[in-house]
PDB file of C-alpha atoms in Angstrom:
ATOM      1  CA  ASP A1143       0.500  -0.106  -0.137  1.00  0.00           C
ATOM      2  CA  GLY A1144       1.001   3.484  -0.975  1.00  0.00           C
ATOM      3  CA  GLY A1145       1.298   5.607   2.341  1.00  0.00           C
ATOM      4  CA  ILE A1146       4.152   7.448   4.860  1.00  0.00           C
ATOM      5  CA  THR A1147       6.168   5.437   6.934  1.00  0.00           C
ATOM      6  CA  GLN A1148       7.876   6.951  10.401  1.00  0.00           C
ATOM      7  CA  SER A1149       9.605   5.095  12.900  1.00  0.00           C
ATOM      8  CA  PRO A1150      10.533   4.304  15.177  1.00  0.00           C
ATOM      9  CA  LYS A1151       7.047   4.819  16.973  1.00  0.00           C
ATOM     10  CA  TYR A1152       8.758   5.742  20.365  1.00  0.00           C
ATOM     11  CA  LEU A1153      11.589   7.332  21.057  1.00  0.00           C
ATOM     12  CA  PHE A1154      13.667   8.316  24.231  1.00  0.00           C
ATOM     13  CA  ARG A1155      16.776  11.109  24.437  1.00  0.00           C
ATOM     14  CA  LYS A1156      19.176  11.233  26.731  1.00  0.00           C
ATOM     15  CA  GLU A1157      20.599  14.525  27.883  1.00  0.00           C
ATOM     16  CA  GLY A1158      22.719  16.117  25.011  1.00  0.00           C
ATOM     17  CA  GLN A1159      22.220  13.335  22.512  1.00  0.00           C
ATOM     18  CA  ASN A1160      21.147  13.971  19.074  1.00  0.00           C
ATOM     19  CA  VAL A1161      17.902  11.691  18.022  1.00  0.00           C
ATOM     20  CA  THR A1162      17.112  11.269  14.003  1.00  0.00           C
ATOM     21  CA  LEU A1163      13.387  10.278  13.104  1.00  0.00           C
ATOM     22  CA  SER A1164      12.637   8.462   9.973  1.00  0.00           C
ATOM     23  CA  CYS A1165      10.326   9.663   7.343  1.00  0.00           C
ATOM     24  CA  GLU A1166       9.793   7.339   4.175  1.00  0.00           C
ATOM     25  CA  GLN A1167       7.012   7.674   1.431  1.00  0.00           C
ATOM     26  CA  ASN A1168       6.306   5.916  -1.631  1.00  0.00           C
ATOM     27  CA  LEU A1169       3.698   8.106  -2.993  1.00  0.00           C
ATOM     28  CA  ASN A1170       6.164   9.570  -5.385  1.00  0.00           C
ATOM     29  CA  HIS A1171       5.326  12.930  -3.871  1.00  0.00           C
ATOM     30  CA  ASP A1172       7.797  15.813  -4.099  1.00  0.00           C
ATOM     31  CA  ALA A1173       6.853  18.085  -1.157  1.00  0.00           C
ATOM     32  CA  MET A1174       7.462  16.264   2.165  1.00  0.00           C
ATOM     33  CA  TYR A1175       6.982  18.099   5.890  1.00  0.00           C
ATOM     34  CA  TRP A1176       7.593  18.087   9.582  1.00  0.00           C
ATOM     35  CA  TYR A1177       5.353  18.829  12.314  1.00  0.00           C
ATOM     36  CA  ARG A1178       5.697  18.913  16.172  1.00  0.00           C
ATOM     37  CA  GLN A1179       2.405  18.281  18.169  1.00  0.00           C
ATOM     38  CA  ASP A1180       2.121  19.303  21.550  1.00  0.00           C
ATOM     39  CA  PRO A1181      -0.643  17.886  24.160  1.00  0.00           C
ATOM     40  CA  GLY A1182      -3.925  19.961  23.058  1.00  0.00           C
ATOM     41  CA  GLN A1183      -2.657  21.821  20.396  1.00  0.00           C
ATOM     42  CA  GLY A1184      -2.656  21.776  16.594  1.00  0.00           C
ATOM     43  CA  LEU A1185       0.436  21.100  14.822  1.00  0.00           C
ATOM     44  CA  ARG A1186       3.471  23.534  14.302  1.00  0.00           C
ATOM     45  CA  LEU A1187       5.642  23.391  11.084  1.00  0.00           C
ATOM     46  CA  ILE A1188       9.419  22.839  11.717  1.00  0.00           C
ATOM     47  CA  TYR A1189      10.903  21.953   8.157  1.00  0.00           C
ATOM     48  CA  TYR A1190       9.422  21.393   5.070  1.00  0.00           C
ATOM     49  CA  SER A1191      11.132  20.374   1.219  1.00  0.00           C
ATOM     50  CA  GLN A1192       9.655  21.143  -1.815  1.00  0.00           C
ATOM     51  CA  ILE A1193      12.198  19.084  -3.904  1.00  0.00           C
ATOM     52  CA  VAL A1194      15.258  16.753  -3.514  1.00  0.00           C
ATOM     53  CA  ASN A1195      18.437  18.522  -2.081  1.00  0.00           C
ATOM     54  CA  ASP A1196      16.158  21.765  -1.096  1.00  0.00           C
ATOM     55  CA  PHE A1197      14.746  22.341   2.206  1.00  0.00           C
ATOM     56  CA  GLN A1198      13.253  25.506   4.287  1.00  0.00           C
ATOM     57  CA  LYS A1199      12.850  26.330   7.531  1.00  0.00           C
ATOM     58  CA  GLY A1200       9.327  26.597   9.136  1.00  0.00           C
ATOM     59  CA  ASP A1201       8.115  28.068  11.844  1.00  0.00           C
ATOM     60  CA  ILE A1202      10.155  26.458  14.996  1.00  0.00           C
ATOM     61  CA  ALA A1203      13.196  25.143  13.222  1.00  0.00           C
ATOM     62  CA  GLU A1204      15.648  26.281  15.816  1.00  0.00           C
ATOM     63  CA  GLY A1205      16.855  22.827  17.186  1.00  0.00           C
ATOM     64  CA  TYR A1206      16.458  20.538  14.552  1.00  0.00           C
ATOM     65  CA  SER A1207      17.633  19.642  11.166  1.00  0.00           C
ATOM     66  CA  VAL A1208      16.704  17.995   8.206  1.00  0.00           C
ATOM     67  CA  SER A1209      18.302  16.271   4.945  1.00  0.00           C
ATOM     68  CA  ARG A1210      16.910  15.540   1.617  1.00  0.00           C
ATOM     69  CA  GLU A1211      18.976  13.522  -0.392  1.00  0.00           C
ATOM     70  CA  LYS A1212      16.283  11.256  -1.942  1.00  0.00           C
ATOM     71  CA  LYS A1213      12.746  12.205  -2.789  1.00  0.00           C
ATOM     72  CA  GLU A1214      11.245   9.392  -0.759  1.00  0.00           C
ATOM     73  CA  SER A1215      12.864  10.036   2.544  1.00  0.00           C
ATOM     74  CA  PHE A1216      13.109  13.262   5.014  1.00  0.00           C
ATOM     75  CA  PRO A1217      14.765  12.726   8.480  1.00  0.00           C
ATOM     76  CA  LEU A1218      14.641  14.853  11.010  1.00  0.00           C
ATOM     77  CA  THR A1219      17.168  15.098  13.630  1.00  0.00           C
ATOM     78  CA  VAL A1220      16.163  16.743  17.106  1.00  0.00           C
ATOM     79  CA  THR A1221      19.730  17.998  18.385  1.00  0.00           C
ATOM     80  CA  SER A1222      20.810  18.731  21.630  1.00  0.00           C
ATOM     81  CA  ALA A1223      20.186  22.734  21.288  1.00  0.00           C
ATOM     82  CA  GLN A1224      16.294  21.757  21.339  1.00  0.00           C
ATOM     83  CA  LYS A1225      16.080  22.127  24.918  1.00  0.00           C
ATOM     84  CA  ASN A1226      11.696  21.112  25.105  1.00  0.00           C
ATOM     85  CA  PRO A1227      11.800  17.935  22.350  1.00  0.00           C
ATOM     86  CA  THR A1228       9.091  15.976  24.109  1.00  0.00           C
ATOM     87  CA  ALA A1229       6.315  16.023  21.451  1.00  0.00           C
ATOM     88  CA  PHE A1230       4.618  14.335  18.899  1.00  0.00           C
ATOM     89  CA  TYR A1231       6.459  13.954  15.547  1.00  0.00           C
ATOM     90  CA  LEU A1232       4.415  13.840  12.765  1.00  0.00           C
ATOM     91  CA  CYS A1233       5.920  13.917   8.530  1.00  0.00           C
ATOM     92  CA  ALA A1234       3.675  14.619   5.852  1.00  0.00           C
ATOM     93  CA  SER A1235       4.000  14.592   1.900  1.00  0.00           C
ATOM     94  CA  SER A1236       2.172  16.512  -1.005  1.00  0.00           C
ATOM     95  CA  LYS A1237       2.108  15.861  -4.439  1.00  0.00           C
ATOM     96  CA  GLY A1238       3.767  19.878  -4.881  1.00  0.00           C
ATOM     97  CA  GLN A1239       3.479  22.969  -3.032  1.00  0.00           C
ATOM     98  CA  GLY A1240       0.652  25.284  -2.104  1.00  0.00           C
ATOM     99  CA  ALA A1241      -3.065  24.885  -2.748  1.00  0.00           C
ATOM    100  CA  ALA A1242      -2.273  23.186  -6.480  1.00  0.00           C
ATOM    101  CA  GLY A1243       0.011  20.713  -4.751  1.00  0.00           C
ATOM    102  CA  GLY A1244      -3.114  19.002  -2.921  1.00  0.00           C
ATOM    103  CA  PRO A1245      -3.629  17.943   0.498  1.00  0.00           C
ATOM    104  CA  GLN A1246      -0.727  16.787   2.819  1.00  0.00           C
ATOM    105  CA  HIS A1247      -0.829  13.156   4.033  1.00  0.00           C
ATOM    106  CA  PHE A1248       0.521  11.826   6.936  1.00  0.00           C
ATOM    107  CA  GLY A1249       2.259   9.436   8.627  1.00  0.00           C
ATOM    108  CA  ASP A1250       1.576   7.987  12.027  1.00  0.00           C
ATOM    109  CA  GLY A1251       3.982   9.926  14.167  1.00  0.00           C
ATOM    110  CA  THR A1252       6.810   9.307  16.443  1.00  0.00           C
ATOM    111  CA  ARG A1253       6.557  10.199  20.201  1.00  0.00           C
ATOM    112  CA  LEU A1254       9.456  11.529  21.641  1.00  0.00           C
ATOM    113  CA  SER A1255       9.946  11.805  25.435  1.00  0.00           C
ATOM    114  CA  ILE A1256      13.265  12.714  27.503  1.00  0.00           C
ATOM    115  CA  LEU A1257      14.954  10.192  29.940  1.00  0.00           C
TER     116      LEU A1257
ATOM    117  CA  GLY B1151      -1.186  34.196  17.011  1.00  0.00           C
ATOM    118  CA  GLU B1152      -3.448  31.370  15.629  1.00  0.00           C
ATOM    119  CA  SER B1153      -4.790  31.975  11.980  1.00  0.00           C
ATOM    120  CA  VAL B1154      -6.759  29.414  11.842  1.00  0.00           C
ATOM    121  CA  GLY B1155      -8.920  28.096  14.987  1.00  0.00           C
ATOM    122  CA  LEU B1156     -12.039  25.894  16.238  1.00  0.00           C
ATOM    123  CA  HIS B1157     -14.772  28.000  18.152  1.00  0.00           C
ATOM    124  CA  LEU B1158     -15.420  24.835  20.742  1.00  0.00           C
ATOM    125  CA  PRO B1159     -12.755  22.502  22.034  1.00  0.00           C
ATOM    126  CA  THR B1160     -15.281  19.973  22.629  1.00  0.00           C
ATOM    127  CA  LEU B1161     -18.237  18.884  20.729  1.00  0.00           C
ATOM    128  CA  SER B1162     -20.807  16.144  22.118  1.00  0.00           C
ATOM    129  CA  VAL B1163     -23.558  14.823  19.991  1.00  0.00           C
ATOM    130  CA  GLN B1164     -25.852  11.735  19.950  1.00  0.00           C
ATOM    131  CA  GLU B1165     -25.118   8.808  18.094  1.00  0.00           C
ATOM    132  CA  GLY B1166     -27.302   9.118  14.723  1.00  0.00           C
ATOM    133  CA  ASP B1167     -27.268  13.015  14.807  1.00  0.00           C
ATOM    134  CA  ASN B1168     -25.774  15.155  12.489  1.00  0.00           C
ATOM    135  CA  SER B1169     -22.575  17.072  14.236  1.00  0.00           C
ATOM    136  CA  ILE B1170     -21.695  20.445  12.607  1.00  0.00           C
ATOM    137  CA  ILE B1171     -17.738  21.399  13.930  1.00  0.00           C
ATOM    138  CA  ASN B1172     -16.937  25.044  13.051  1.00  0.00           C
ATOM    139  CA  CYS B1173     -13.428  27.010  12.127  1.00  0.00           C
ATOM    140  CA  ALA B1174     -12.783  30.404  12.119  1.00  0.00           C
ATOM    141  CA  TYR B1175      -9.943  31.995  10.068  1.00  0.00           C
ATOM    142  CA  SER B1176      -7.907  35.427   9.809  1.00  0.00           C
ATOM    143  CA  ASN B1177      -5.672  35.247   6.925  1.00  0.00           C
ATOM    144  CA  SER B1178      -7.584  36.097   3.884  1.00  0.00           C
ATOM    145  CA  ALA B1179      -4.632  35.561   1.454  1.00  0.00           C
ATOM    146  CA  SER B1180      -5.261  31.765   1.859  1.00  0.00           C
ATOM    147  CA  ASP B1181      -7.447  30.230  -0.355  1.00  0.00           C
ATOM    148  CA  TYR B1182      -7.250  26.413   0.268  1.00  0.00           C
ATOM    149  CA  PHE B1183      -8.852  24.667   3.172  1.00  0.00           C
ATOM    150  CA  ILE B1184      -8.484  21.329   4.752  1.00  0.00           C
ATOM    151  CA  TRP B1185     -10.556  19.194   7.652  1.00  0.00           C
ATOM    152  CA  TYR B1186      -8.665  16.304   9.019  1.00  0.00           C
ATOM    153  CA  LYS B1187      -9.516  14.059  11.939  1.00  0.00           C
ATOM    154  CA  GLN B1188      -6.740  12.630  14.224  1.00  0.00           C
ATOM    155  CA  GLU B1189      -7.336   9.478  16.211  1.00  0.00           C
ATOM    156  CA  SER B1190      -5.439   8.994  19.819  1.00  0.00           C
ATOM    157  CA  GLY B1191      -1.640   7.904  18.874  1.00  0.00           C
ATOM    158  CA  LYS B1192      -2.205   8.451  15.038  1.00  0.00           C
ATOM    159  CA  GLY B1193      -1.492  10.862  12.404  1.00  0.00           C
ATOM    160  CA  PRO B1194      -3.852  13.515  11.036  1.00  0.00           C
ATOM    161  CA  GLN B1195      -6.157  11.612   8.650  1.00  0.00           C
ATOM    162  CA  PHE B1196      -7.651  13.924   5.227  1.00  0.00           C
ATOM    163  CA  ILE B1197     -11.080  14.274   5.169  1.00  0.00           C
ATOM    164  CA  ILE B1198     -12.459  16.673   2.464  1.00  0.00           C
ATOM    165  CA  ASP B1199     -10.861  19.861   1.130  1.00  0.00           C
ATOM    166  CA  ILE B1200     -12.463  22.936  -0.613  1.00  0.00           C
ATOM    167  CA  ARG B1201     -10.716  25.809  -2.498  1.00  0.00           C
ATOM    168  CA  SER B1202     -12.229  29.217  -2.217  1.00  0.00           C
ATOM    169  CA  ASN B1203     -13.373  29.384  -5.398  1.00  0.00           C
ATOM    170  CA  MET B1204     -16.540  27.105  -3.786  1.00  0.00           C
ATOM    171  CA  ASP B1205     -18.856  27.583  -1.058  1.00  0.00           C
ATOM    172  CA  LYS B1206     -19.767  24.151  -0.607  1.00  0.00           C
ATOM    173  CA  ARG B1207     -18.228  20.436  -1.170  1.00  0.00           C
ATOM    174  CA  GLN B1208     -19.748  17.370  -0.337  1.00  0.00           C
ATOM    175  CA  GLY B1209     -17.965  13.846   0.549  1.00  0.00           C
ATOM    176  CA  GLN B1210     -19.058  10.922   1.569  1.00  0.00           C
ATOM    177  CA  ARG B1211     -21.480  11.818   4.861  1.00  0.00           C
ATOM    178  CA  VAL B1212     -19.467  14.823   5.103  1.00  0.00           C
ATOM    179  CA  THR B1213     -19.962  18.187   4.129  1.00  0.00           C
ATOM    180  CA  VAL B1214     -17.560  21.352   4.129  1.00  0.00           C
ATOM    181  CA  LEU B1215     -18.900  24.791   3.712  1.00  0.00           C
ATOM    182  CA  LEU B1216     -16.854  27.879   3.336  1.00  0.00           C
ATOM    183  CA  ASN B1217     -17.792  31.484   4.045  1.00  0.00           C
ATOM    184  CA  LYS B1218     -15.381  33.948   2.697  1.00  0.00           C
ATOM    185  CA  THR B1219     -17.255  36.918   4.098  1.00  0.00           C
ATOM    186  CA  VAL B1220     -16.947  35.699   7.600  1.00  0.00           C
ATOM    187  CA  LYS B1221     -14.128  33.597   7.111  1.00  0.00           C
ATOM    188  CA  HIS B1222     -15.600  30.940   8.401  1.00  0.00           C
ATOM    189  CA  LEU B1223     -15.236  27.233   7.739  1.00  0.00           C
ATOM    190  CA  SER B1224     -17.676  24.125   9.004  1.00  0.00           C
ATOM    191  CA  LEU B1225     -17.489  20.104   8.736  1.00  0.00           C
ATOM    192  CA  GLN B1226     -20.761  18.668   8.593  1.00  0.00           C
ATOM    193  CA  ILE B1227     -20.959  15.098   9.475  1.00  0.00           C
ATOM    194  CA  ALA B1228     -24.059  13.090   8.954  1.00  0.00           C
ATOM    195  CA  ALA B1229     -25.545  10.135  11.032  1.00  0.00           C
ATOM    196  CA  THR B1230     -22.684  10.424  13.262  1.00  0.00           C
ATOM    197  CA  GLN B1231     -21.348   6.831  14.022  1.00  0.00           C
ATOM    198  CA  PRO B1232     -19.198   5.915  17.174  1.00  0.00           C
ATOM    199  CA  GLY B1233     -16.226   5.720  14.244  1.00  0.00           C
ATOM    200  CA  ASP B1234     -16.168   9.365  14.048  1.00  0.00           C
ATOM    201  CA  SER B1235     -15.191   9.837  17.748  1.00  0.00           C
ATOM    202  CA  ALA B1236     -11.816  11.951  17.243  1.00  0.00           C
ATOM    203  CA  VAL B1237      -9.846  15.322  17.058  1.00  0.00           C
ATOM    204  CA  TYR B1238     -10.968  17.648  13.926  1.00  0.00           C
ATOM    205  CA  PHE B1239      -8.635  19.918  12.777  1.00  0.00           C
ATOM    206  CA  CYS B1240      -9.113  22.605  10.035  1.00  0.00           C
ATOM    207  CA  ALA B1241      -6.416  23.807   8.222  1.00  0.00           C
ATOM    208  CA  GLU B1242      -5.245  26.535   6.085  1.00  0.00           C
ATOM    209  CA  ARG B1243      -2.625  26.733   2.990  1.00  0.00           C
ATOM    210  CA  PRO B1244      -1.413  30.196   1.180  1.00  0.00           C
ATOM    211  CA  LEU B1245      -1.350  30.216  -2.342  1.00  0.00           C
ATOM    212  CA  LEU B1246       1.500  28.884  -4.362  1.00  0.00           C
ATOM    213  CA  GLY B1247       4.460  30.685  -3.767  1.00  0.00           C
ATOM    214  CA  GLY B1248       3.422  32.474  -0.641  1.00  0.00           C
ATOM    215  CA  GLY B1249       5.545  32.364   2.578  1.00  0.00           C
ATOM    216  CA  ALA B1250       6.058  29.013   3.967  1.00  0.00           C
ATOM    217  CA  ASP B1251       4.702  26.170   2.696  1.00  0.00           C
ATOM    218  CA  GLY B1252       2.912  24.413   5.575  1.00  0.00           C
ATOM    219  CA  LEU B1253      -0.304  24.078   6.797  1.00  0.00           C
ATOM    220  CA  THR B1254      -1.527  26.334   9.466  1.00  0.00           C
ATOM    221  CA  PHE B1255      -3.559  24.386  11.883  1.00  0.00           C
ATOM    222  CA  GLY B1256      -6.166  25.493  14.818  1.00  0.00           C
ATOM    223  CA  LYS B1257      -6.225  23.480  17.953  1.00  0.00           C
ATOM    224  CA  GLY B1258      -8.732  20.966  17.264  1.00  0.00           C
ATOM    225  CA  THR B1259     -12.487  19.957  18.440  1.00  0.00           C
ATOM    226  CA  HIS B1260     -12.607  16.656  20.270  1.00  0.00           C
ATOM    227  CA  LEU B1261     -15.892  15.005  18.872  1.00  0.00           C
ATOM    228  CA  ILE B1262     -17.340  13.019  21.593  1.00  0.00           C
ATOM    229  CA  ILE B1263     -20.437  10.494  20.621  1.00  0.00           C
ATOM    230  CA  GLN B1264     -22.725   9.652  23.184  1.00  0.00           C
ATOM    231  CA  PRO B1265     -24.422   5.922  22.712  1.00  0.00           C
TER     232      PRO B1265
END
């Protein structure tokens, strides 16, 4: 089945540690996105990529980094500079950018906690 | 502040009744709107979308209404079923080429189905 796969489902980070969240899609979508969701809140955009080898900061990029070396993959690294990393992280993709790109489709998330 | 928001954090309806979930938006530059359903521990699931050149769009058991004059969006669910219990988010997306290319989400409305 076509879709977006995020792994792991649960992740624990120690102080000072960087961790990487995986996001893979087989929908042949050009655009990919990372969002953060805190309890009782909507989603906030961390980073997005409209095409391979290109990505842009979203609203809350500080303490995070991404890469887009392949169309199918858009991993997110939560660095030690992110002082409040505990959240539910969601990856999404869409055919293209803007309204013409259609809706974004989401994976089932990674829940990150601090040890 | 929030560009997109929802009027009620929780909505309780009887099984079989119709549900109406409301959303107000403030960014008049947005012309594409999406409703998502999110179940506990999962990513948002696309329900229906609408562009600003439309006032109404229907899907299976769902209808989205857009009132651009008062910047209001609503989702109507007909004959609500237990499986409809979830948090519902509205989201807006800017026109192609406008700013950050991610969705702006409201905080969500938790729909509770009473037996």
